[in-house]
Coordinates of C-alpha atoms in Angstrom, one line a residue:
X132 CA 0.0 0.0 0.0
X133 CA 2.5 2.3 0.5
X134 CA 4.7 1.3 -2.4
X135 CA 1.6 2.3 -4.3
X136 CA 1.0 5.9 -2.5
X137 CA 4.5 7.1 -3.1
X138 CA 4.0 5.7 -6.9
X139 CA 1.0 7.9 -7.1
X140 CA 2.2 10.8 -5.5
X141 CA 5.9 11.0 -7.7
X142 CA 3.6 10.0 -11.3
X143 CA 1.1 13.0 -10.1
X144 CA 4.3 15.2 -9.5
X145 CA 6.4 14.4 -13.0
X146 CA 2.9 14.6 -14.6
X147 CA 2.7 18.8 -13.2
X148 CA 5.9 19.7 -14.4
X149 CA 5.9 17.3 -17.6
X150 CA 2.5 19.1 -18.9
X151 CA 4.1 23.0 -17.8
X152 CA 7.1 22.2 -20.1
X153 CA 5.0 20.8 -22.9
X154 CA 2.5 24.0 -22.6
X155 CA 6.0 26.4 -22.7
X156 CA 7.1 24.8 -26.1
X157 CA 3.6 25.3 -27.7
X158 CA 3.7 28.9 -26.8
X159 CA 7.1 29.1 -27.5
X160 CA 6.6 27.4 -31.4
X161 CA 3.0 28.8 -32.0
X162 CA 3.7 32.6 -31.0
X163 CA 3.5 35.3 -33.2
X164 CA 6.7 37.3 -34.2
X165 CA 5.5 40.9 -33.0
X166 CA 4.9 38.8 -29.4
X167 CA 8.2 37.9 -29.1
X168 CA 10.0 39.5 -26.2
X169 CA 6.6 41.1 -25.0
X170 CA 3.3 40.4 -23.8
X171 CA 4.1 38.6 -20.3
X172 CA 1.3 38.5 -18.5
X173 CA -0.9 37.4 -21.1
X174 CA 1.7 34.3 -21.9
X175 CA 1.6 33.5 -18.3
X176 CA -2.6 33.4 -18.6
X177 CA -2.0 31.1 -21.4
X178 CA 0.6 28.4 -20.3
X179 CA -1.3 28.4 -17.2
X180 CA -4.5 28.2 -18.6
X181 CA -3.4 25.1 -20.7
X182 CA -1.4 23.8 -17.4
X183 CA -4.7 23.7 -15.7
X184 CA -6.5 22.1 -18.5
X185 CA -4.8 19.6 -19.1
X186 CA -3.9 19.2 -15.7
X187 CA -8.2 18.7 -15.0
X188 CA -8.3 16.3 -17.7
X189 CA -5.6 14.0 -16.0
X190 CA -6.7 14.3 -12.6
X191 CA -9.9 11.8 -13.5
X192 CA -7.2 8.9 -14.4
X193 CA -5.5 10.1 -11.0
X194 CA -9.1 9.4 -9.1
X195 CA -9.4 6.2 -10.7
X196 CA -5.8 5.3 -9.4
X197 CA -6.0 7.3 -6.2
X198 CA -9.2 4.8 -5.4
X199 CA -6.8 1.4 -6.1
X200 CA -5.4 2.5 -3.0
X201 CA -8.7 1.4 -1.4
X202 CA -9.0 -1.7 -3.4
X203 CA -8.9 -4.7 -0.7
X204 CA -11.1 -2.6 1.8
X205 CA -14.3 -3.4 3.3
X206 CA -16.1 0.3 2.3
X207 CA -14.6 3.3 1.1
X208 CA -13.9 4.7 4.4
X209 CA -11.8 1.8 6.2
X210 CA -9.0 3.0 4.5
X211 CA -6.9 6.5 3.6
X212 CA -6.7 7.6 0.0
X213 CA -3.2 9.1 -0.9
X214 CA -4.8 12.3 -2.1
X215 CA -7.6 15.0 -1.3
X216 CA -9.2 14.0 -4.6
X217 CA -12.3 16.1 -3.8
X218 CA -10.8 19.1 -2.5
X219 CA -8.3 19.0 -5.6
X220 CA -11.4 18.6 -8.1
X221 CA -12.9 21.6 -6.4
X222 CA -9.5 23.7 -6.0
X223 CA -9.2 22.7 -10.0
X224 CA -12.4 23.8 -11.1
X225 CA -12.8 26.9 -8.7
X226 CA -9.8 27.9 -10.4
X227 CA -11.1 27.3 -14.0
X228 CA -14.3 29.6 -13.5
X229 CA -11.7 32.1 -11.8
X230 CA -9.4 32.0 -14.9
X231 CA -12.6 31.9 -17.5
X232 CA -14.5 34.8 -16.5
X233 CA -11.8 37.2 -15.5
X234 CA -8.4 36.8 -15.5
X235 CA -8.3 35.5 -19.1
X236 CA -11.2 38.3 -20.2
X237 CA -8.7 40.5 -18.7
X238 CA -5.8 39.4 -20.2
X239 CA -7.5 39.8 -23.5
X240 CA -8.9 43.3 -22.7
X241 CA -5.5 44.6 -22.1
X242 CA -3.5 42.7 -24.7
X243 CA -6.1 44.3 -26.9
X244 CA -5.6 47.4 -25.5
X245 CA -1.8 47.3 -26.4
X246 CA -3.3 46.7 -29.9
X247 CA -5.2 49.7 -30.2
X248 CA -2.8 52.3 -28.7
X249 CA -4.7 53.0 -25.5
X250 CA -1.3 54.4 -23.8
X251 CA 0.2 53.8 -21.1
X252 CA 0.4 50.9 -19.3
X253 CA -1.8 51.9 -16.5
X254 CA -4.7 53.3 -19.0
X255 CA -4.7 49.4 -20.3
X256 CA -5.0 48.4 -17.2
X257 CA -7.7 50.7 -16.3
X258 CA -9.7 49.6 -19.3
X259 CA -9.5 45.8 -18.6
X260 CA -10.6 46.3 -15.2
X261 CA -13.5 48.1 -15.5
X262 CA -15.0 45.4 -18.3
X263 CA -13.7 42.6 -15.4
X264 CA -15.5 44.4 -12.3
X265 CA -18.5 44.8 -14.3
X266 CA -18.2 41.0 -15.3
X267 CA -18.0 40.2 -11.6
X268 CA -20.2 42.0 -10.4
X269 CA -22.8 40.7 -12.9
X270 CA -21.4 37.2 -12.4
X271 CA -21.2 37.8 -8.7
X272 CA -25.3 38.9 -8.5
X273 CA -26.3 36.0 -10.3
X274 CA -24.2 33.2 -8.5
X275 CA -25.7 34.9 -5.4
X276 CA -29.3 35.1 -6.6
X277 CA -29.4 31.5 -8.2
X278 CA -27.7 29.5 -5.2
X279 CA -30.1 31.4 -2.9
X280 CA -33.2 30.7 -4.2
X281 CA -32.4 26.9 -5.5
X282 CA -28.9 26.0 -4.8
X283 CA -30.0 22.8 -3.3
X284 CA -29.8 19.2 -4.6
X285 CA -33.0 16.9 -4.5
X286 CA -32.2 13.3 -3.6
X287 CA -35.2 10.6 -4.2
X288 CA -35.1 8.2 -1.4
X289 CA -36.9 5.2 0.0
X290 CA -37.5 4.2 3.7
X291 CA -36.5 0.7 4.3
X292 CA -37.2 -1.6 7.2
X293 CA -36.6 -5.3 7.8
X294 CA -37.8 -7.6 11.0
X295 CA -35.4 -8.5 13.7
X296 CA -34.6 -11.7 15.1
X297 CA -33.2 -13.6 18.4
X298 CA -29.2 -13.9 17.8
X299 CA -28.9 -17.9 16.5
X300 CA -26.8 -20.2 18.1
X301 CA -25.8 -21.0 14.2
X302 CA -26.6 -19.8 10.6
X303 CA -28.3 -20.6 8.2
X304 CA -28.9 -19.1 4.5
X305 CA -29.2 -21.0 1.6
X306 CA -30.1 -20.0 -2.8
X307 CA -33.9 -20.4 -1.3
X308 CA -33.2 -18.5 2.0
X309 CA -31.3 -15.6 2.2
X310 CA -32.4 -13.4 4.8
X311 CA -32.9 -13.4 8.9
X312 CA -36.3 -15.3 9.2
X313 CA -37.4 -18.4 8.3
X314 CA -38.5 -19.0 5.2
X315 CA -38.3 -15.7 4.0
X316 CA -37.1 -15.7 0.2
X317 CA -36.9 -11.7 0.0
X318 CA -36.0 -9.1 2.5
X319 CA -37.8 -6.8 4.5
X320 CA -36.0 -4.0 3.2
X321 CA -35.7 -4.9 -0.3
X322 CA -39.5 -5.0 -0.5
X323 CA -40.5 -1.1 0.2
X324 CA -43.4 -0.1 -1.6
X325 CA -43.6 2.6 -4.1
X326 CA -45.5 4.8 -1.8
X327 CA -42.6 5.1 0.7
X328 CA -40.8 7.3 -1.5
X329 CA -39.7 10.4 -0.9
X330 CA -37.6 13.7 -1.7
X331 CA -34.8 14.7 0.4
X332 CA -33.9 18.0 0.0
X333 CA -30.4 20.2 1.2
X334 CA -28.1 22.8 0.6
X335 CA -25.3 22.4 -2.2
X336 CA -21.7 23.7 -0.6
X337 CA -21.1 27.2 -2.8
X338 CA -18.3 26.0 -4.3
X339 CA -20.0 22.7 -6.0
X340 CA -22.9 25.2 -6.8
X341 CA -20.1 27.5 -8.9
X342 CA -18.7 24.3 -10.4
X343 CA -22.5 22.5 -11.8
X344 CA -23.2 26.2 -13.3
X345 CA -19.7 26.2 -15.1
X346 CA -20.0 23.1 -15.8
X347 CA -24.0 23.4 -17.3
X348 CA -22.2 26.7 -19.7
X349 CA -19.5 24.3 -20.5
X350 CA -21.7 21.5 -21.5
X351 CA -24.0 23.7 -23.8
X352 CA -20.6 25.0 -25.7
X353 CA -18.9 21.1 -26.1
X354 CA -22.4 19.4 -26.7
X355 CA -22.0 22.6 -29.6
X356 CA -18.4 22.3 -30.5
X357 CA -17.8 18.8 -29.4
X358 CA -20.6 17.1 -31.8
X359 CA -19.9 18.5 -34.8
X360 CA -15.7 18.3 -34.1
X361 CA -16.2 14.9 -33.4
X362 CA -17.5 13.9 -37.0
X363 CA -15.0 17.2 -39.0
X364 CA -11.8 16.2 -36.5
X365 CA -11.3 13.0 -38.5
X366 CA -13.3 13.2 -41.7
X367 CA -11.3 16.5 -42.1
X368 CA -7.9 14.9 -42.2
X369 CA -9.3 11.9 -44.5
X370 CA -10.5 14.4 -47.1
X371 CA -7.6 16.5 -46.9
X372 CA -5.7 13.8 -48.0
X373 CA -8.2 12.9 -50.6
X374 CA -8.1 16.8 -52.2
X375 CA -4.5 16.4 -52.1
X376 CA -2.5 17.9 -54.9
X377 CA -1.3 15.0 -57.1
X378 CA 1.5 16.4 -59.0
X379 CA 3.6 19.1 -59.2
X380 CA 2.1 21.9 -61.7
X381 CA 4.3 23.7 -64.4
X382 CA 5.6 27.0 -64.0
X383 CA 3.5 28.7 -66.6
X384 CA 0.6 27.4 -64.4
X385 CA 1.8 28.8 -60.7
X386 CA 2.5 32.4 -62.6
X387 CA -0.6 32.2 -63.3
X388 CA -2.1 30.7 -60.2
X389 CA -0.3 33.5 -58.2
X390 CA -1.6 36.1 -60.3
X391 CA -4.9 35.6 -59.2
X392 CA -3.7 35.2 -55.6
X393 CA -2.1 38.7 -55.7
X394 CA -5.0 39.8 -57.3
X395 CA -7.1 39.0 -54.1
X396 CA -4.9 39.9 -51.5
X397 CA -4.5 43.4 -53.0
X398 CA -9.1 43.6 -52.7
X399 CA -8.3 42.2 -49.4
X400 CA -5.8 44.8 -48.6
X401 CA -8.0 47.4 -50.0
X402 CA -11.0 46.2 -48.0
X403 CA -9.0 45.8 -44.9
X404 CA -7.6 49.6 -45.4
X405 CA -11.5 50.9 -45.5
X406 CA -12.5 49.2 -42.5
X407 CA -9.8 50.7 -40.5
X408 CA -10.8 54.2 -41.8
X409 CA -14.9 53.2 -40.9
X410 CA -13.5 52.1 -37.6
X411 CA -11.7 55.7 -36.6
X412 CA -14.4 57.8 -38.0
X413 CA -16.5 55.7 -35.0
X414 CA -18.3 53.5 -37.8
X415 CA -18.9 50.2 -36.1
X416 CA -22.1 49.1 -36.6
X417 CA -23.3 45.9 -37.1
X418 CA -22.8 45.9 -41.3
X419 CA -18.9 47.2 -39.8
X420 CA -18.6 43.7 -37.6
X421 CA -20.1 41.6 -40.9
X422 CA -17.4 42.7 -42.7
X423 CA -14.9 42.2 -40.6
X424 CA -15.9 38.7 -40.5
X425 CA -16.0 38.4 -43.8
X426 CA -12.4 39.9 -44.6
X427 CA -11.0 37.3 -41.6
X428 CA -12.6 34.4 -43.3
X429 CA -11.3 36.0 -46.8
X430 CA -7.5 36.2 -45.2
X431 CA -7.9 32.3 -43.7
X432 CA -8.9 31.4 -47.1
X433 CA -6.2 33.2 -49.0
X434 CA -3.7 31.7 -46.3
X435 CA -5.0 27.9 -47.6
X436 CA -4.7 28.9 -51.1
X437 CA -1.4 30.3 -50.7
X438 CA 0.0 27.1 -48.9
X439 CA -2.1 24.9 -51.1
X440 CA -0.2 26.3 -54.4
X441 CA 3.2 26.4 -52.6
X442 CA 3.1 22.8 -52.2
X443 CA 2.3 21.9 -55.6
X444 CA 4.7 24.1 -57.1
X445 CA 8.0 23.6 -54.8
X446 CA 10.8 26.0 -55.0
X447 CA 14.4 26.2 -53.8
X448 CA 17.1 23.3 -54.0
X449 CA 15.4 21.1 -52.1
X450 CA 12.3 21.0 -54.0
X451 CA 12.3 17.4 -54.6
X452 CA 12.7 17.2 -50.5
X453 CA 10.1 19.2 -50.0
X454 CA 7.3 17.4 -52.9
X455 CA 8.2 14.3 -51.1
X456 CA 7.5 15.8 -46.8
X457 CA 4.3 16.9 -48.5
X458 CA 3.5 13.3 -49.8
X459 CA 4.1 11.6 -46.5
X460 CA 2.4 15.0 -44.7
X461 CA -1.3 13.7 -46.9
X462 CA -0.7 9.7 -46.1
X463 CA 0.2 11.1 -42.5
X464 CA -3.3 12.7 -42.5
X465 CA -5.2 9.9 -44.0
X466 CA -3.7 7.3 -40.9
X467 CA -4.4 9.8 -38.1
X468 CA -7.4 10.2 -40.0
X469 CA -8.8 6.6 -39.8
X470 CA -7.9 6.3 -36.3
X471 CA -9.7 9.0 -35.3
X472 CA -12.8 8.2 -37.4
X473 CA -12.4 4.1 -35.2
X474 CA -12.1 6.7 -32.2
X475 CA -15.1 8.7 -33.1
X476 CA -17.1 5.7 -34.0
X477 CA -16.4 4.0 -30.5
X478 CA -17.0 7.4 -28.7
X479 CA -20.4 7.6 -30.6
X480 CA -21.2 3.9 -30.2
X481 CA -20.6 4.1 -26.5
X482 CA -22.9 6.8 -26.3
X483 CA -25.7 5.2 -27.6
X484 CA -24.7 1.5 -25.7
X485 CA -24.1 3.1 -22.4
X486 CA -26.1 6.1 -21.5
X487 CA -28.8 6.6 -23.7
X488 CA -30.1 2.8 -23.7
X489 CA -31.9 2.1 -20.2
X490 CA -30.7 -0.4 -18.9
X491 CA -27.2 0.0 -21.0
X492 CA -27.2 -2.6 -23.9
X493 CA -23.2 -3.6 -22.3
X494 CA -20.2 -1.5 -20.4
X495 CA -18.8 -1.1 -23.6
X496 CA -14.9 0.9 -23.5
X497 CA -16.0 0.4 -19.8
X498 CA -14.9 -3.3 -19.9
X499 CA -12.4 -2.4 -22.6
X500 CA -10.1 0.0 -19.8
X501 CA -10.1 -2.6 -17.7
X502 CA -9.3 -5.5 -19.8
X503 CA -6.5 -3.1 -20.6
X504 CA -5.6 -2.6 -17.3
X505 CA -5.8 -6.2 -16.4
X506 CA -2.3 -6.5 -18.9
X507 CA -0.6 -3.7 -17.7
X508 CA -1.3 -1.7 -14.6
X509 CA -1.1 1.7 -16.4
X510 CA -2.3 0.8 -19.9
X511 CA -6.6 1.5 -19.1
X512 CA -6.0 4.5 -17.1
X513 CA -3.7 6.1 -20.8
X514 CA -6.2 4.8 -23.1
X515 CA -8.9 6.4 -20.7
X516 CA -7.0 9.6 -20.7
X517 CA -6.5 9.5 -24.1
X518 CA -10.4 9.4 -24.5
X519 CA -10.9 12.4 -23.0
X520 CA -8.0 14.4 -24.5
X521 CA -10.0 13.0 -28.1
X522 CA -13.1 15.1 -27.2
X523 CA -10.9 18.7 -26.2
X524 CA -9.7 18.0 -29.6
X525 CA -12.9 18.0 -31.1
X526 CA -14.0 20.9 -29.3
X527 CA -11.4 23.0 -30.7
X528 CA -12.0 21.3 -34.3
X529 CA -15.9 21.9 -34.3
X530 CA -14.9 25.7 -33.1
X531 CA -12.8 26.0 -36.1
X532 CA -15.6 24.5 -38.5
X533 CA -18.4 26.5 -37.6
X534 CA -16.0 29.4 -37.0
X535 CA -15.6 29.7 -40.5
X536 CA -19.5 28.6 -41.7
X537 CA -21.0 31.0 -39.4
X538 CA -21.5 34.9 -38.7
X539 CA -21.6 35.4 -35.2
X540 CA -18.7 32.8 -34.7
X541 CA -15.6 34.9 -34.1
X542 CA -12.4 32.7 -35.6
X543 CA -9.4 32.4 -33.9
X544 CA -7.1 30.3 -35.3
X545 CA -3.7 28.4 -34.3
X546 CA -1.0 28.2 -36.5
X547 CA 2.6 27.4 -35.9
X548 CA 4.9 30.6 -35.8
X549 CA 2.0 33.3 -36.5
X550 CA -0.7 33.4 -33.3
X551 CA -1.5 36.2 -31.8
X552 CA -2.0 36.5 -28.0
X553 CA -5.8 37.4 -28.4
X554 CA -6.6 34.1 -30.2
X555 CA -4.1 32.4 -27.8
X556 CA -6.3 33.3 -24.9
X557 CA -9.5 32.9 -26.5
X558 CA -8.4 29.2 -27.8
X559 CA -7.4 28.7 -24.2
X560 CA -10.6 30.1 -22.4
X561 CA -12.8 27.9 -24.8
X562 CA -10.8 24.7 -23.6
X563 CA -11.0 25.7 -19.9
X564 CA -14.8 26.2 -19.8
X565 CA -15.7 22.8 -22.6
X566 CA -12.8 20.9 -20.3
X567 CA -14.7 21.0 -16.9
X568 CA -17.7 19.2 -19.1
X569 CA -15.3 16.7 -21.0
X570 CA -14.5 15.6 -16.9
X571 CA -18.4 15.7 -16.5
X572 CA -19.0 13.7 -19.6
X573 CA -16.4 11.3 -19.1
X574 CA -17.3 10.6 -15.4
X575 CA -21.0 9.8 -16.2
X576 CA -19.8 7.5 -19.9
X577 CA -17.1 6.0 -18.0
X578 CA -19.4 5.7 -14.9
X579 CA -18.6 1.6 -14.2
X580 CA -14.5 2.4 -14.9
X581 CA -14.5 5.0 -12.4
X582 CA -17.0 4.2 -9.8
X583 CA -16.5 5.0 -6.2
X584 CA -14.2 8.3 -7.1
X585 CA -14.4 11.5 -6.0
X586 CA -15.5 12.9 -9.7
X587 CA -18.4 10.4 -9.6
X588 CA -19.4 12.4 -6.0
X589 CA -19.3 15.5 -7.4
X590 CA -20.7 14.8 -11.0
X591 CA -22.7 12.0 -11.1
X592 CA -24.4 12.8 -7.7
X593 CA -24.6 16.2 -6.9
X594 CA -24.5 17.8 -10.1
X595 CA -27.5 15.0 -11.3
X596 CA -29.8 16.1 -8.3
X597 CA -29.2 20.1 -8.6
X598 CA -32.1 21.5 -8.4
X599 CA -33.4 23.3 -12.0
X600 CA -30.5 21.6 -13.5
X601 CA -30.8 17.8 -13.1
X602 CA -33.6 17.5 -15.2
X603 CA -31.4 18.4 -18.7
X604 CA -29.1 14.8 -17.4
X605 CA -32.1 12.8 -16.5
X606 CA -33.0 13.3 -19.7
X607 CA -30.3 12.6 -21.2
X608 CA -30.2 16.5 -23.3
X609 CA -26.4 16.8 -23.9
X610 CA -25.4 13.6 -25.2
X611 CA -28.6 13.3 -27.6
X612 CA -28.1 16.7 -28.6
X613 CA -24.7 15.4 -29.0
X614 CA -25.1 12.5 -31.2
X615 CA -28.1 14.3 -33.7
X616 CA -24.6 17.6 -34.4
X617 CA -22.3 14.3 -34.9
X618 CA -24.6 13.4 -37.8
X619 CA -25.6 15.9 -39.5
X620 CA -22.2 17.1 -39.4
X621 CA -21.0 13.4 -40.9
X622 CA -24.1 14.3 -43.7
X623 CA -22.3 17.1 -44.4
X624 CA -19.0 15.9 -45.1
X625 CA -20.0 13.4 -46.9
X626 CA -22.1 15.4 -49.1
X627 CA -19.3 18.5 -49.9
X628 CA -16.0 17.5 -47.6
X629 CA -14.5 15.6 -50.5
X630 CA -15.1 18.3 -53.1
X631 CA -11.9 20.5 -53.6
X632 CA -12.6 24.0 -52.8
X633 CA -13.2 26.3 -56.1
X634 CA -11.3 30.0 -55.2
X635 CA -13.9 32.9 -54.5
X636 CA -14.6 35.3 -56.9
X637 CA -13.8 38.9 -56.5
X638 CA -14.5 40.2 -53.2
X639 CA -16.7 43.2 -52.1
X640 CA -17.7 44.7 -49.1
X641 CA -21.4 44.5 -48.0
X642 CA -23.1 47.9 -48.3

């Protein structure tokens, strides 16, 4: 037992620093050049903002394991886990809301502010605080006001009784006779009538009430995100690979490709130029926000077609080097691809298996975990972990998607080398807020794998008997609203994802 707590405890440590270095080198690599050498606090937001994410998301293995240590007890209490699991979920997650709904709007706020030329670095600072105080206060009346008038949880209960008897000098139960009695073949307390039912109502701590309302804002944005990235995460990468370019072009043809390219980033440039002289004459309206959007999806386009001809048109002395990266790069895309679409399919299958068929149909990846376990002590609790890192990924996928498809979608997206602090923070924010629902999610899909944890107390019971709330996971709302996003969205990219994309036409402002 011991051996096993100090195992736990050095893993859980490595773990910390291993995820801090790995978030350091993506901020580091994806970074924009004007950021270099600047813009401190809001890098600090960020690699701790992804620290903490990820962190969450590997804390429900840690549960699982932390619980092993309890393994050859009698109950959960004859025994001492190696860590505060449930005062670390809570810590975690009271953090999460803390860093979602003001430090990181802050962050962006200022950054921004930088942008724009506000001044000084107090008059930044000025400006982000007063949209952060007037967040909290807003955020601060409504916590207040909602855990007042139903922050309590609702538990259904049923009295039980059974008869007594006189102590036996010797026992004795048989298949046919199981209880204290003779010839009783069902207990007492095992046969409570409908009628003895009842509600059993009391207060939620504040900080569980903070983490079910994050977690209910979370769940409406990955139920959003998550569905349809589930489906476009993999069927993305297949048909990337099937658009591919399958040859290099001639020159005669890139001239002439890269015409039209300059062509359209000069009406972008142009465009871009007016909207800046709207935006200091005090012009932004709504028509002003529209075509901003439009312009950004213009520019993300123009990116892609810019790569896209690059690649089939290779330059330099090591063009042959470079056609042939670009080759493996497609057949690359197309293996990820297919094991994301198997990992897809299982997450979608389980869905359907395990929560939304009463009584579940079988355990499913359940049984599958710990099989896996069962040959090596670690191997269920990665494959589990890697389950739930597969969902952040689709959350950020979808986001990307329907970034581009819709309107009122702002986009903000990661590339290598050229992202900007703003769309670092916002990237990070989103997977902070959808990660506290991905542990939800996973806690109540993995329910039989991780039974008897601390996440199952604070999810699967006290989140499912909120009052107001437990309604939408009785009913099963997230994960069939889920499942309907996941196909239309595999519909859709079976209908139009394999069709290469045709380049836009000239480009014009909406008037």
């Amino acid at each position: 037992m011991g051996d096993f707590n100090l195992a736990l405890v050095i893993v859980a440590i490595i773990v910390c620093v291993l995820v801090f270095l790995f978030n350091v080198y993506l901020l580091v690599n994806y970074q924009h050049p004007d950021d270099a050498n600047q813009a401190y606090f809001p890098k600090f937001v960020v690699v701790l903002g992804l620290s903490v994410a990820a962190i969450s998301i590997l804390m429900l293995p840690a549960d699982v394991a932390n619980r092993q240590a309890c393994r050859h007890a009698i109950y959960n209490g004859a025994c001492n886990l190696t860590l505060p699991m449930k005062d670390l979920w809570l810590a975690i997650y009271i953090v999460d809301a803390i860093l979602v709904f003001f430090v990181i709007p802050f962050a962006m706020f200022y950054y921004e502010g930088d942008q724009d030329k506000l001044g000084s670095v107090w008059k930044r600072m000025k400006s982000a605080l007063l949209w952060v105080i007037v967040t909290a206060i807003v955020c601060a009346l409504a916590l207040g006001i909602l855990y007042g008038l139903i922050g309590k949880v609702d538990f259904t209960v049923r009295h039980l009784s059974s008869s007594t008897q006189s102590f036996p000098a010797s026992w004795d139960f048989s298949s046919g006779s199981q209880c204290v009695g003779s010839g009783a073949r069902q207990c007492s307390a095992y046969s409570a009538n409908a009628a003895s039912e009842t509600t059993w109502s009391m207060r939620t701590t504040f900080p569980e009430y903070v983490v079910a309302l994050a977690t209910i804002v979370g769940s409406v944005l990955f139920t959003i995100f998550g569905g349809v990235g589930i489906a476009c995460l993999p069927l993305g990468l297949i048909f990337s690979f099937i658009r591919r370019p399958k040859a290099v072009i001639t020159r005669s043809q890139y001239i002439k490709e890269a015409t039209e390219l300059a062509k359209k980033a000069k009406e972008l440039k142009k465009a871009a130029d007016a909207l800046h002289q709207e935006e200091r004459s005090g012009s932004k309206g709504r028509k002003w926000r529209k075509n901003v959007k439009s312009v950004e999806k213009e520019v993300l386009l123009l990116e892609e077609d810019v790569k896209a001809l690059e690649e089939m048109y290779p330059q330099g002395e090591k063009a042959e080097a470079s056609w042939a990266m670009t080759v493996l790069g497609y057949l690359a895309k197309l293996v990820l691809g297919v094991i994301g679409l198997i990992i897809s399919v299982a997450w979608v299958a389980h869905i359907v298996i395990y929560l939304l068929i009463d009584p579940p149909l079988s355990p499913f990846l359940n049984e599958v975990f710990i099989k896996l376990d069962d040959v090596w002590g670690l191997l269920g609790t990665v494959a589990f972990a890697f389950f739930c890192f597969y969902l952040l990924l689709s959350v950020i996928a979808g986001a990307m998607m329907l970034g581009l498809k819709l309107v009122f979608i702002t986009i903000h997206p990661m590339k290598w080398g050229a992202t900007l602090m703003n769309s670092f923070l916002f990237n990070v924010g989103l997977i902070l807020l959808c990660s506290i629902s991905v542990i939800q999610f996973c806690s109540t899909a993995f329910a039989y794998y991780a039974q008897a944890t601390a996440a199952q107390e604070i999810f699967g019971h006290t989140l499912q008997s909120l009052r107001g709330i437990k309604y939408l996971y009785k009913y099963n709302v997230f994960q069939i609203a889920f499942i309907v996003l996941a196909g239309l969205t595999f519909v859709y990219y079976s209908a139009f994802g394999w069709r290469r994309k045709k380049p836009s036409g000239r480009f014009q402002l909406s008037t």
